[in-house]
Amino acid sequence: MKAKITLLPGDGIGPEVTDSAKYILDSVALIFGHDFIYDSKAIGGIAIDQQGSPLPDETILSCKNADAIFLGAVGGPKWSNPNSKVRPEQGLLGIRSALNLYANIRPVKIYPELVGASPLRSEILEGVDIIIVRELTGGIYFGKKSRNKFSASDLCVYTTEEIERIIKVAANLASNRKGKLCSVDKANVLETSRLWRDTTNKILKNEYPEIEVETLLVDAAAMHLLSRPSEFDVMVTENMFGDILTDEASMLTGSLGMLPSASLGESKIGIYEPIHGSAPDIAGQEIANPCASIASVALLLRHSLGLEKEAKAVENAISTAITSGARTVDISLKNQSGISTLEMTTEIAKNIN
């Protein structure tokens, strides 16, 4: 297969983990006989510094012409002034909107060897294998905003169409797994959540009657995600709730450095990125965990390129490396210093077959 992949390294540790992703993609191409062509473009803080915009036109064009997009991370203290009209995060929100990527898929899987890295008790973590589906282009993040000296507002809006399409994504995933779906809202307070719940119930009753459905308020979901995580299969929720719950779910694995994500829409083009952010405090130290980025590569191979065998080979290689004892500092055990980003990457690459 010949495929064009746009790389968006971004800020902080973004370039380091993007290098890891490219290393793995090159390994896959060599082993399985593919031809991956790369186009690297600026996004986020570095794009502001270089071109005055967090999302330059040439970046959008490259992404629209790509078969898949890998993104490192955006943001950092240099650009953290919340009152600034130009911020790195606008690049991320902008590219998702430009490509109409409305479904964010975040798998949360526990490696038995890493149970000790989590602050939760081992018996709670046994059998945890969750996919969290987050609506990505609606809600309070994209609503109209206003502010004056004495007040501010952020408008949260959802349409039935937006809710229906994300529920169908989650339901289709659940249908191919354990057949369990948990929908998360705040219907006791918010009108958008009441619309979310009514629309969800209608879609699931009429089109997915075989699915076992659980509905939770977001505060209860946050509690149960830590008290009984193994009982969840697929969770679906709106933009802001999903942003918070997926970061919380990282504590199940013990590190943000283990969680990949895929942002998908109607076409095969998707953006694949680790959820850990730019981590500017460790940028340039070569200690960032590349596992989330490499797992995101597996999602890229599966969802955008249709290369299931190659995706599984990458996922198996991560598991093999961890089983063999390879650890970066964030998932290292007591009295273990951890290996570098490059060392972890090469350890995983050598296990791809």
Short mmCIF file of N, CA and C in Angstrom, two decimals, residues 22-32 38 349-350 352:
data_model
loop_
_atom_site.label_atom_id
_atom_site.label_comp_id
_atom_site.label_asym_id
_atom_site.label_seq_id
_atom_site.Cartn_x
_atom_site.Cartn_y
_atom_site.Cartn_z
N LYS A 22 6.79 7.79 13.75
CA LYS A 22 7.35 7.62 12.39
C LYS A 22 8.29 6.42 12.35
N TYR A 23 9.06 6.21 13.39
CA TYR A 23 9.97 5.06 13.47
C TYR A 23 9.17 3.76 13.35
N ILE A 24 8.04 3.69 14.04
CA ILE A 24 7.21 2.49 14.00
C ILE A 24 6.55 2.34 12.63
N LEU A 25 6.06 3.44 12.08
CA LEU A 25 5.47 3.39 10.74
C LEU A 25 6.48 2.91 9.71
N ASP A 26 7.72 3.40 9.81
CA ASP A 26 8.78 2.96 8.89
C ASP A 26 9.05 1.46 9.08
N SER A 27 9.03 1.00 10.31
CA SER A 27 9.25 -0.43 10.57
C SER A 27 8.14 -1.27 9.96
N VAL A 28 6.90 -0.81 10.11
CA VAL A 28 5.76 -1.52 9.52
C VAL A 28 5.86 -1.54 8.00
N ALA A 29 6.23 -0.39 7.43
CA ALA A 29 6.36 -0.32 5.97
C ALA A 29 7.41 -1.29 5.46
N LEU A 30 8.53 -1.38 6.17
CA LEU A 30 9.61 -2.27 5.76
C LEU A 30 9.21 -3.74 5.88
N ILE A 31 8.61 -4.10 6.99
CA ILE A 31 8.27 -5.50 7.26
C ILE A 31 7.13 -6.00 6.37
N PHE A 32 6.11 -5.13 6.16
CA PHE A 32 4.91 -5.57 5.44
C PHE A 32 4.86 -5.10 3.98
N TYR A 38 5.58 10.96 3.96
CA TYR A 38 5.28 11.87 5.06
C TYR A 38 5.35 13.33 4.63
N ALA A 349 9.75 -1.71 18.34
CA ALA A 349 9.92 -1.96 16.90
C ALA A 349 10.50 -3.33 16.60
N LYS A 350 11.42 -3.77 17.41
CA LYS A 350 12.06 -5.06 17.13
C LYS A 350 11.11 -6.25 17.33
N ILE A 352 7.93 -6.19 16.25
CA ILE A 352 6.90 -6.19 15.20
C ILE A 352 7.23 -7.30 14.21
#
